[in-house]
Coordinates of N, CA and C in Angstrom, one line a residue:
M1 N -25.7 12.8 27.8 CA -25.8 13.1 25.8 C -26.7 14.2 25.4
S2 N -26.2 15.1 25.0 CA -27.0 16.2 24.5 C -27.9 15.8 23.1
N3 N -29.2 16.3 22.7 CA -29.6 16.0 21.8 C -29.4 17.2 20.6
K4 N -28.8 18.3 21.4 CA -28.5 19.7 20.3 C -27.0 19.2 19.6
A5 N -26.4 18.1 19.9 CA -24.6 17.7 19.1 C -25.2 18.3 17.8
P6 N -24.2 18.7 17.1 CA -23.9 19.1 15.9 C -23.6 17.3 15.1
L7 N -24.4 17.5 14.2 CA -24.4 16.6 13.0 C -23.3 16.4 12.3
V8 N -22.8 14.8 11.9 CA -21.5 15.3 11.4 C -21.5 15.1 10.0
N9 N -21.2 15.6 9.0 CA -20.9 15.9 7.4 C -19.6 14.5 7.1
V10 N -20.2 13.6 6.5 CA -19.2 12.7 6.1 C -19.0 12.8 4.8
D11 N -17.7 13.1 4.0 CA -18.0 13.3 2.7 C -17.6 12.0 2.0
P12 N -18.6 11.2 1.1 CA -17.8 10.0 0.5 C -17.2 9.9 0.3
G13 N -16.8 10.8 -1.0 CA -15.6 10.6 -1.4 C -14.0 11.1 -0.4
A14 N -14.1 11.5 0.1 CA -12.8 11.9 1.1 C -12.2 10.7 2.3
W15 N -11.2 10.3 2.9 CA -10.6 9.3 3.3 C -9.4 9.8 4.3
L16 N -9.0 8.9 4.9 CA -8.1 9.1 6.3 C -7.5 8.5 6.5
Q17 N -6.3 8.7 7.3 CA -4.9 7.7 7.0 C -4.7 7.6 8.4
A18 N -5.1 6.4 9.2 CA -4.7 5.9 10.3 C -3.3 5.5 10.8
I19 N -2.8 5.5 12.0 CA -1.7 4.8 12.6 C -2.6 3.7 13.8
R20 N -2.2 2.8 13.5 CA -2.6 1.7 15.0 C -1.6 2.5 16.1
G21 N -2.3 2.9 17.1 CA -1.5 3.0 18.4 C -1.2 2.4 19.3
I22 N -1.9 1.1 19.3 CA -1.4 0.4 20.8 C -0.4 -0.4 19.8
T23 N 0.9 -0.6 20.2 CA 1.8 -2.2 19.4 C 2.7 -2.3 20.0
T24 N 3.6 -3.4 20.0 CA 4.6 -3.1 20.8 C 5.9 -4.0 19.7
A25 N 7.3 -3.8 20.2 CA 8.2 -3.9 19.7 C 8.1 -5.2 19.1
T26 N 7.4 -6.6 19.8 CA 7.2 -8.1 19.6 C 6.2 -8.2 18.6
N27 N 5.2 -7.6 18.4 CA 4.1 -7.7 17.2 C 5.0 -8.1 15.4
E28 N 4.1 -9.0 14.9 CA 5.1 -9.3 13.5 C 5.1 -7.7 12.6
R29 N 4.4 -6.6 12.6 CA 4.7 -5.4 12.3 C 4.5 -4.4 13.7
T30 N 5.4 -3.3 13.4 CA 5.3 -2.5 15.0 C 4.6 -1.4 14.4
L31 N 4.9 -1.0 13.2 CA 4.2 0.3 12.9 C 3.5 -0.3 11.7
I32 N 2.1 0.2 12.0 CA 0.8 0.3 10.7 C 0.1 0.9 10.1
T33 N 0.0 1.7 9.4 CA -0.8 2.9 8.5 C -1.4 2.3 7.4
S34 N -2.5 2.5 7.7 CA -3.4 2.5 6.8 C -4.6 3.7 6.4
G35 N -5.0 3.8 5.1 CA -6.4 4.8 4.4 C -7.4 3.6 4.9
L36 N -8.4 5.0 5.4 CA -9.9 4.9 5.9 C -10.7 5.5 5.4
S37 N -11.9 5.0 5.4 CA -13.0 5.8 4.5 C -13.6 7.0 5.7
T38 N -13.7 8.2 5.1 CA -14.0 9.0 6.6 C -15.3 8.7 7.1
G39 N -14.7 8.8 8.8 CA -16.0 8.3 10.0 C -15.5 8.3 11.3
G40 N -16.0 7.7 12.1 CA -15.4 8.0 13.8 C -14.4 7.1 13.7
V41 N -13.3 8.1 14.4 CA -11.8 7.2 14.7 C -12.0 7.0 16.3
G42 N -11.5 6.2 16.6 CA -11.3 5.8 18.0 C -9.6 6.9 18.9
N43 N -9.4 7.0 19.7 CA -7.7 7.6 20.2 C -6.9 6.4 19.8
S44 N -7.6 5.2 20.0 CA -6.5 4.3 19.4 C -5.8 4.0 18.1
A45 N -6.2 5.1 17.4 CA -6.0 4.5 15.7 C -6.0 6.5 15.4
P46 N -4.9 7.5 16.0 CA -4.5 8.5 15.5 C -4.5 9.1 13.8
V47 N -5.0 9.9 13.8 CA -5.6 10.4 11.9 C -3.9 11.2 11.6
V48 N -3.6 11.0 10.6 CA -2.4 12.0 10.1 C -3.6 12.5 9.1
D49 N -3.4 14.1 8.5 CA -3.9 15.0 7.5 C -3.1 15.3 6.6
Y50 N -3.9 15.2 5.4 CA -3.2 15.5 4.2 C -3.4 16.3 3.9
D51 N -4.5 17.5 3.9 CA -5.1 18.2 3.7 C -4.3 19.2 2.5
T52 N -3.0 19.6 2.5 CA -2.3 20.5 2.3 C -0.9 20.2 1.4
V53 N -1.5 18.3 1.3 CA 0.0 18.3 0.1 C -0.9 17.2 -0.8
P54 N -0.1 17.1 -2.0 CA -1.1 15.9 -3.0 C -0.7 14.7 -2.2
M55 N -2.0 13.8 -3.2 CA -2.3 12.8 -2.8 C -0.7 12.0 -2.9
V56 N -0.6 12.1 -4.2 CA 0.8 10.9 -4.1 C 1.5 11.2 -3.2
A57 N 1.7 12.2 -2.5 CA 2.8 12.4 -1.5 C 2.4 11.7 0.0
A58 N 1.1 11.5 0.0 CA 0.1 10.6 1.2 C 0.2 9.2 1.3
A59 N 0.1 8.9 -0.3 CA 0.1 7.4 -0.7 C 1.6 7.1 -0.5
L60 N 2.8 7.8 -1.0 CA 4.1 7.8 -0.6 C 4.8 7.4 0.9
V61 N 3.7 8.4 1.7 CA 4.2 8.3 3.5 C 3.4 7.1 3.7
V62 N 2.0 6.6 3.1 CA 1.6 5.3 3.9 C 2.5 4.1 3.5
A63 N 3.5 4.1 2.1 CA 4.4 3.0 1.5 C 5.2 3.0 2.6
N64 N 6.0 3.8 2.7 CA 7.2 4.1 3.4 C 6.8 4.0 4.8
M65 N 6.0 3.8 5.2 CA 5.5 3.6 7.5 C 5.0 2.6 7.5
N66 N 4.9 1.8 6.1 CA 4.1 -0.1 6.5 C 5.8 -0.2 5.6
A67 N 6.8 0.3 5.1 CA 7.8 -1.2 5.2 C 8.5 -1.4 5.9
I68 N 9.6 -2.8 5.9 CA 10.4 -3.6 6.8 C 11.3 -1.8 7.7
P69 N 12.5 -1.7 6.6 CA 13.1 -0.8 7.0 C 13.1 0.1 8.0
L70 N 11.8 0.4 8.0 CA 11.7 1.6 9.1 C 10.3 1.1 9.8
D71 N 10.3 -0.3 9.7 CA 9.5 -0.7 11.1 C 10.7 -1.2 12.1
W72 N 11.8 -1.4 11.2 CA 13.3 -2.4 12.3 C 13.6 -0.9 13.5
A73 N 13.0 0.5 12.7 CA 14.0 1.4 13.5 C 12.8 1.8 13.9
A74 N 11.3 1.8 14.1 CA 10.6 1.9 14.8 C 10.4 1.0 16.0
R75 N 10.8 0.0 15.8 CA 11.2 -1.3 16.8 C 12.0 -0.9 18.2
F76 N 13.1 0.2 17.6 CA 14.1 0.3 19.1 C 13.2 1.5 19.4
S77 N 12.6 2.2 19.2 CA 12.0 3.7 20.0 C 10.4 3.6 20.4
V78 N 10.1 2.3 20.5 CA 8.9 2.1 21.0 C 9.5 1.1 22.4
G79 N 8.8 2.1 23.7 CA 9.6 1.3 25.3 C 8.5 0.7 25.4
G80 N 7.5 1.3 25.2 CA 5.9 0.6 26.1 C 5.1 0.1 24.8
V81 N 3.5 0.2 24.7 CA 2.8 -0.3 24.0 C 2.0 0.5 23.3
N82 N 2.1 2.3 23.1 CA 1.8 2.8 22.6 C 2.7 3.7 21.1
M83 N 2.3 3.7 20.1 CA 3.0 4.9 19.0 C 2.8 6.3 19.2
N84 N 3.7 6.7 19.8 CA 3.0 7.9 20.2 C 3.5 9.2 19.2
F85 N 2.7 10.1 18.6 CA 3.1 11.2 17.7 C 5.0 12.0 17.5
F86 N 5.3 11.4 19.2 CA 6.5 12.2 19.2 C 7.4 11.3 18.5
I87 N 7.0 9.8 18.8 CA 7.8 8.4 18.1 C 8.0 9.0 16.3
V88 N 6.4 8.7 15.7 CA 6.5 8.7 14.7 C 7.1 9.8 14.0
K89 N 7.2 11.2 14.8 CA 7.8 12.3 14.2 C 9.4 12.2 13.7
Q90 N 10.2 11.4 14.7 CA 11.5 11.1 15.1 C 11.7 10.3 13.8
L91 N 10.9 9.3 13.1 CA 11.0 8.2 12.6 C 11.7 8.2 11.2
P92 N 12.7 7.8 10.5 CA 13.2 8.2 9.3 C 12.7 7.9 8.2
V93 N 11.5 8.2 8.2 CA 10.4 9.0 6.3 C 11.6 9.7 5.8
L94 N 11.0 9.0 4.8 CA 12.3 9.4 3.5 C 11.4 11.1 2.5
P95 N 12.3 11.8 2.2 CA 11.9 12.9 1.9 C 11.4 12.9 0.1
P96 N 10.4 13.3 0.0 CA 9.9 13.7 -1.3 C 10.9 13.2 -2.3
E97 N 11.9 13.9 -2.3 CA 12.7 13.9 -3.3 C 13.4 12.8 -3.7
A98 N 13.1 12.0 -2.7 CA 13.8 10.6 -3.0 C 13.4 9.7 -3.9
Y99 N 12.2 10.0 -3.8 CA 11.0 9.4 -5.3 C 11.6 9.6 -6.9
L100 N 11.6 10.8 -7.0 CA 12.0 11.2 -8.0 C 13.1 10.5 -8.5
E101 N 13.9 10.1 -7.7 CA 15.6 9.2 -8.1 C 15.2 8.3 -9.1
E102 N 16.0 7.7 -10.0 CA 16.2 6.6 -11.0 C 16.2 5.2 -10.1
A103 N 15.0 4.7 -10.2 CA 15.3 3.3 -9.6 C 16.1 2.0 -10.2
G104 N 16.6 2.1 -12.1 CA 17.3 1.3 -12.1 C 17.2 0.2 -12.8
C105 N 15.9 0.5 -12.9 CA 14.7 -0.5 -13.9 C 14.0 0.1 -15.0
D106 N 13.8 -0.6 -15.9 CA 12.6 0.3 -16.9 C 12.7 1.9 -17.1
G107 N 14.2 2.3 -16.7 CA 14.1 3.9 -16.5 C 13.4 4.4 -16.3
G108 N 12.6 3.9 -15.0 CA 12.2 4.8 -14.1 C 12.1 5.2 -12.5
S109 N 11.0 5.8 -12.5 CA 11.7 6.5 -10.7 C 10.7 6.2 -9.6
W110 N 11.5 6.0 -8.5 CA 11.1 5.1 -7.5 C 9.4 5.5 -7.7
V111 N 9.2 6.5 -7.6 CA 7.4 6.7 -7.2 C 6.9 6.0 -8.0
E112 N 7.8 5.3 -9.4 CA 6.2 4.7 -10.4 C 6.2 3.3 -9.9
L113 N 7.7 3.0 -8.9 CA 6.8 1.5 -8.7 C 6.4 1.5 -7.3
V114 N 6.9 3.0 -6.2 CA 5.5 2.8 -5.1 C 4.3 2.4 -5.4
V115 N 3.9 3.6 -6.1 CA 2.2 4.4 -6.2 C 1.1 3.4 -6.5
P116 N 1.5 2.3 -7.9 CA 0.6 1.6 -8.1 C 0.4 0.0 -7.0
R117 N 1.4 0.0 -6.4 CA 1.7 -1.4 -5.3 C 0.6 -0.4 -4.3
V118 N 1.3 0.7 -3.9 CA 0.3 1.3 -2.6 C -1.4 1.4 -2.6
L119 N -2.0 1.6 -3.5 CA -2.9 1.5 -4.3 C -3.7 0.4 -4.7
E120 N -3.3 -0.9 -5.2 CA -3.5 -1.7 -5.4 C -3.8 -2.7 -4.0
L121 N -2.9 -2.5 -2.9 CA -3.1 -2.9 -1.9 C -3.7 -2.4 -0.8
T122 N -4.3 -1.0 -1.2 CA -5.2 -0.1 -0.4 C -6.7 -0.4 -1.0
Y123 N -7.0 0.3 -2.0 CA -7.8 0.2 -2.7 C -8.6 -1.5 -2.9
T124 N -8.9 -1.7 -2.3 CA -9.8 -3.3 -1.9 C -11.2 -3.0 -1.5
S125 N -12.0 -2.2 -1.1 CA -13.5 -1.6 -1.1 C -14.0 -0.3 -1.7
H126 N -15.3 -0.5 -2.4 CA -15.2 1.0 -2.8 C -15.6 2.1 -1.8
E127 N -15.8 2.0 -0.2 CA -15.4 2.6 0.5 C -14.0 3.7 0.5
L128 N -12.8 3.2 -0.4 CA -12.0 4.0 -0.4 C -11.6 4.1 -1.9
G129 N -12.6 4.7 -2.5 CA -12.8 5.0 -4.2 C -12.2 6.7 -3.6
G130 N -12.7 7.6 -2.8 CA -12.1 8.8 -2.5 C -10.5 8.4 -3.1
F131 N -9.5 7.5 -2.2 CA -8.4 7.2 -2.2 C -7.4 7.2 -3.5
A132 N -8.5 6.2 -4.2 CA -8.1 5.3 -6.2 C -8.7 6.9 -6.4
S133 N -9.2 7.5 -6.5 CA -9.6 8.9 -6.9 C -8.6 9.7 -7.0
D134 N -8.1 10.0 -6.0 CA -7.3 11.1 -5.7 C -5.8 11.0 -6.2
L135 N -5.7 9.3 -6.4 CA -4.5 9.3 -7.1 C -4.3 9.0 -8.7
G136 N -5.9 9.0 -8.8 CA -6.0 9.0 -10.9 C -5.9 7.9 -11.2
Y137 N -6.9 6.8 -10.4 CA -6.8 5.2 -10.7 C -8.6 5.7 -11.5
P138 N -8.5 5.3 -12.7 CA -9.5 6.0 -13.9 C -10.9 4.4 -12.9
G139 N -10.2 3.4 -13.1 CA -11.4 2.2 -12.6 C -11.9 2.6 -11.1
D140 N -13.4 2.4 -11.5 CA -14.3 2.5 -10.1 C -14.9 0.5 -9.8
R141 N -13.5 -0.3 -9.8 CA -13.8 -1.6 -9.1 C -12.5 -2.0 -8.5
P142 N -12.8 -2.2 -7.1 CA -11.5 -1.9 -6.3 C -10.7 -3.2 -7.1
F143 N -9.7 -3.4 -6.1 CA -9.4 -4.4 -6.8 C -9.4 -5.9 -5.8
P144 N -9.1 -7.0 -6.6 CA -9.8 -8.2 -5.2 C -8.8 -8.4 -3.9
W145 N -9.1 -9.3 -3.5 CA -8.2 -9.2 -2.3 C -7.4 -10.8 -2.6
D146 N -6.6 -10.5 -2.8 CA -5.9 -11.7 -2.9 C -4.5 -11.9 -1.7
D147 N -4.6 -13.1 -0.7 CA -3.1 -12.8 0.1 C -2.3 -13.3 -0.5
L148 N -2.1 -14.0 -1.4 CA -0.3 -14.6 -1.8 C -0.3 -13.6 -2.4
R149 N -1.1 -12.3 -4.1 CA -0.4 -11.5 -4.6 C 0.0 -10.6 -3.4
R150 N -0.6 -10.2 -2.4 CA -0.6 -8.7 -1.2 C 0.5 -9.3 -0.9
H151 N 1.1 -10.1 0.0 CA 2.5 -10.3 0.5 C 3.1 -10.3 -0.7
R152 N 3.5 -10.8 -1.8 CA 4.0 -10.3 -2.9 C 4.6 -8.5 -3.3
L153 N 3.2 -8.4 -3.0 CA 3.6 -6.5 -3.7 C 3.9 -6.2 -2.2
Q154 N 3.7 -6.6 -0.8 CA 4.8 -5.8 0.5 C 5.5 -5.7 0.4
S155 N 6.3 -7.1 0.1 CA 7.4 -7.7 -0.2 C 8.4 -7.3 -0.8
E156 N 7.4 -6.2 -2.3 CA 8.6 -5.7 -3.3 C 8.5 -4.5 -2.3
L157 N 7.4 -4.2 -2.2 CA 7.6 -2.5 -1.4 C 8.7 -2.9 -0.1
D158 N 8.7 -3.7 0.3 CA 10.1 -3.7 1.1 C 11.5 -3.7 0.7
A159 N 11.3 -4.7 -0.2 CA 13.1 -4.6 -0.9 C 13.0 -2.8 -1.7
I160 N 11.8 -2.4 -2.6 CA 12.1 -1.0 -3.0 C 12.2 -0.3 -1.7
F161 N 12.3 0.0 -0.4 CA 12.5 1.0 0.4 C 13.8 0.7 1.2
S162 N 14.1 -0.7 0.6 CA 15.4 -1.2 1.8 C 16.5 -0.5 0.5
H163 N 16.0 -0.5 -1.0 CA 16.8 -0.2 -1.6 C 16.6 1.7 -1.6
M164 N 16.1 2.3 -0.9 CA 16.0 3.6 -1.2 C 16.6 4.5 0.0
Y165 N 16.9 3.0 0.9 CA 17.4 3.7 2.0 C 19.1 3.1 2.3
R166 N 19.6 2.9 0.5 CA 20.8 2.7 0.5 C 21.2 1.8 1.1
L167 N 20.6 0.2 1.4 CA 20.5 -0.6 2.2 C 21.8 -1.5 1.3
D168 N 22.5 -2.7 1.7 CA 22.9 -4.0 1.0 C 22.1 -4.5 1.7
R169 N 23.0 -5.7 0.9 CA 21.9 -7.2 0.6 C 22.6 -7.6 2.6
S170 N 23.4 -7.8 2.8 CA 23.9 -8.0 4.3 C 22.9 -7.2 5.0
D171 N 22.8 -6.3 5.1 CA 21.7 -5.2 5.9 C 20.5 -6.3 5.7
V172 N 19.9 -6.1 4.9 CA 18.4 -6.5 4.5 C 18.3 -7.9 5.2
E173 N 19.2 -8.9 5.3 CA 19.4 -10.1 5.9 C 19.0 -9.9 7.3
W174 N 20.2 -8.8 7.9 CA 20.6 -8.7 8.9 C 18.6 -8.0 9.8
I175 N 18.2 -7.4 8.7 CA 17.0 -6.7 9.4 C 15.6 -7.7 9.6
L176 N 15.8 -8.7 8.3 CA 15.1 -9.5 8.4 C 15.3 -10.5 9.4
D177 N 16.4 -10.8 9.7 CA 16.8 -12.2 10.7 C 17.8 -12.1 11.2
A178 N 17.8 -11.1 12.2 CA 19.2 -11.2 13.2 C 19.7 -12.0 13.4
P179 N 20.8 -13.0 13.2 CA 21.3 -14.5 14.0 C 21.2 -14.0 15.1
P180 N 21.0 -14.5 16.4 CA 21.4 -15.1 18.0 C 22.7 -14.2 18.3
P181 N 22.7 -13.4 19.4 CA 21.6 -13.4 20.2 C 20.4 -12.0 19.6
G182 N 20.6 -11.3 18.4 CA 20.3 -10.7 17.6 C 18.8 -10.6 17.5
S183 N 17.8 -10.0 17.5 CA 16.0 -10.3 17.1 C 15.7 -9.6 15.9
S184 N 14.8 -9.2 14.9 CA 14.4 -8.9 13.8 C 12.8 -8.7 14.3
F185 N 12.4 -9.9 13.8 CA 10.6 -10.3 13.6 C 10.5 -11.3 13.9
P186 N 11.1 -11.7 15.0 CA 10.9 -13.3 15.3 C 9.0 -13.6 14.9
S187 N 8.1 -12.8 16.0 CA 6.8 -13.3 15.7 C 6.7 -13.5 14.3
L188 N 6.9 -12.5 12.8 CA 6.7 -12.8 11.8 C 7.3 -14.2 11.4
K189 N 8.7 -14.5 11.6 CA 9.0 -16.0 11.3 C 8.9 -16.9 12.1
Q190 N 8.5 -16.7 12.8 CA 7.6 -18.2 14.1 C 6.4 -18.2 13.3
H191 N 5.2 -17.0 12.8 CA 4.3 -17.0 12.2 C 4.5 -18.1 10.8
E192 N 5.6 -17.1 9.9 CA 5.8 -18.1 8.9 C 6.2 -19.3 8.3
L193 N 6.9 -20.0 9.6 CA 7.1 -21.3 9.6 C 6.5 -22.1 9.9
K194 N 5.6 -21.7 10.8 CA 4.4 -22.8 11.5 C 3.8 -22.5 9.7
R195 N 3.2 -21.4 9.2 CA 1.7 -21.6 8.5 C 2.8 -21.9 6.9
F196 N 3.6 -21.9 6.4 CA 3.8 -22.1 5.3 C 5.1 -22.6 5.2
G197 N 6.1 -23.2 6.0 CA 6.9 -24.2 6.2 C 8.5 -23.3 5.8
E198 N 7.7 -21.9 5.7 CA 9.6 -21.2 5.4 C 9.1 -20.0 6.0
Y199 N 10.2 -19.0 5.9 CA 9.9 -17.4 6.5 C 9.9 -17.1 4.6
R200 N 8.7 -17.2 4.4 CA 8.3 -16.7 3.0 C 8.5 -15.0 3.0
T201 N 8.1 -14.2 3.8 CA 8.6 -12.7 3.3 C 10.1 -12.7 3.1
Q202 N 11.3 -13.4 4.0 CA 12.4 -12.9 3.8 C 13.0 -13.3 2.4
R203 N 12.4 -14.5 2.2 CA 12.4 -15.2 0.4 C 12.2 -13.9 -0.5
Y204 N 11.0 -13.6 -0.4 CA 10.2 -12.7 -1.2 C 10.8 -11.6 -1.1
V205 N 11.2 -11.1 0.0 CA 11.8 -9.7 0.0 C 13.1 -9.5 -0.5
L206 N 14.1 -10.7 -0.5 CA 15.4 -11.0 -0.9 C 15.4 -11.0 -2.5
E207 N 14.3 -12.4 -2.9 CA 14.3 -12.0 -4.3 C 13.8 -10.6 -5.1
A208 N 13.2 -10.0 -4.6 CA 13.0 -8.7 -5.4 C 14.3 -7.6 -4.9
F209 N 14.5 -7.8 -3.6 CA 15.7 -6.7 -3.8 C 16.6 -7.4 -4.8
D210 N 16.9 -8.3 -4.8 CA 18.4 -9.3 -5.8 C 18.1 -8.4 -7.2
Q211 N 16.4 -8.7 -7.4 CA 15.9 -8.0 -8.8 C 16.4 -6.4 -9.3
L212 N 15.8 -6.0 -8.3 CA 16.2 -4.7 -8.3 C 18.2 -4.2 -8.3
S213 N 18.7 -5.5 -7.8 CA 20.2 -5.2 -7.6 C 20.9 -4.9 -9.3
R214 N 20.1 -6.3 -9.9 CA 20.5 -6.3 -11.3 C 20.1 -5.6 -12.2
G215 N 19.3 -4.7 -11.8 CA 18.1 -3.4 -12.7 C 17.1 -3.9 -13.3
E216 N 17.0 -5.6 -12.8 CA 15.7 -5.9 -13.9 C 14.3 -5.3 -12.9
S217 N 13.4 -5.9 -13.9 CA 12.0 -5.2 -13.7 C 11.4 -6.3 -12.4
I218 N 10.6 -5.8 -11.6 CA 10.0 -6.3 -10.8 C 8.6 -6.6 -10.9
I219 N 8.0 -6.4 -12.2 CA 6.9 -5.7 -12.5 C 5.9 -7.0 -12.5
S220 N 6.0 -8.6 -13.0 CA 5.8 -9.6 -12.9 C 5.3 -9.9 -11.7
H221 N 5.1 -9.1 -10.8 CA 5.2 -9.4 -9.2 C 4.3 -8.1 -8.6
G222 N 4.3 -7.6 -9.2 CA 3.8 -6.2 -9.2 C 2.7 -5.9 -9.8
V223 N 2.0 -4.6 -10.4 CA 1.2 -3.9 -10.8 C 1.3 -3.8 -12.8

């Protein structure tokens, strides 16, 4: 070890997006990304750099990459335990213009539904104040951690992206719980049946999906 190594200058207002590099298709979720405060990151958490794009775009990618429809696609791409960048680059991430389309409820666009939910799910610590600031969040208090609300918000995002991918209800039902001999998210289903007595993600996602299909707002469960 050299005592002449340069010091690392950490910007407290900056943030990173990292991808969980070690994963399998049998986990509850295969592809997981998150915002992190700036600091050292190991090679099992590859970092995505957004220096040249608006921060709103970064938030949209975070949401898209954590949504069940994309995770379902990722499960067919991971053959081992590594979420390599060549796999990530081939995943069907939605283009920016998709978020500008009308969502069909409250006269708003998809971006207006996605970004507030990403903000609340991510900004739970002052260490990610840079992320909140970059999204134009005026408050300085992080959102409280509430497991039930977070589950609702994540499920709403799953439903939103199901619509954005132009899936119908039967597609969403299959992705969430493919009938035998197929298998979609067995670990997630088994965990929730044991913990809640029901496959709660399935119910939450389909409820939100149906609300959007009817042109109803899902703001009651959102932000």
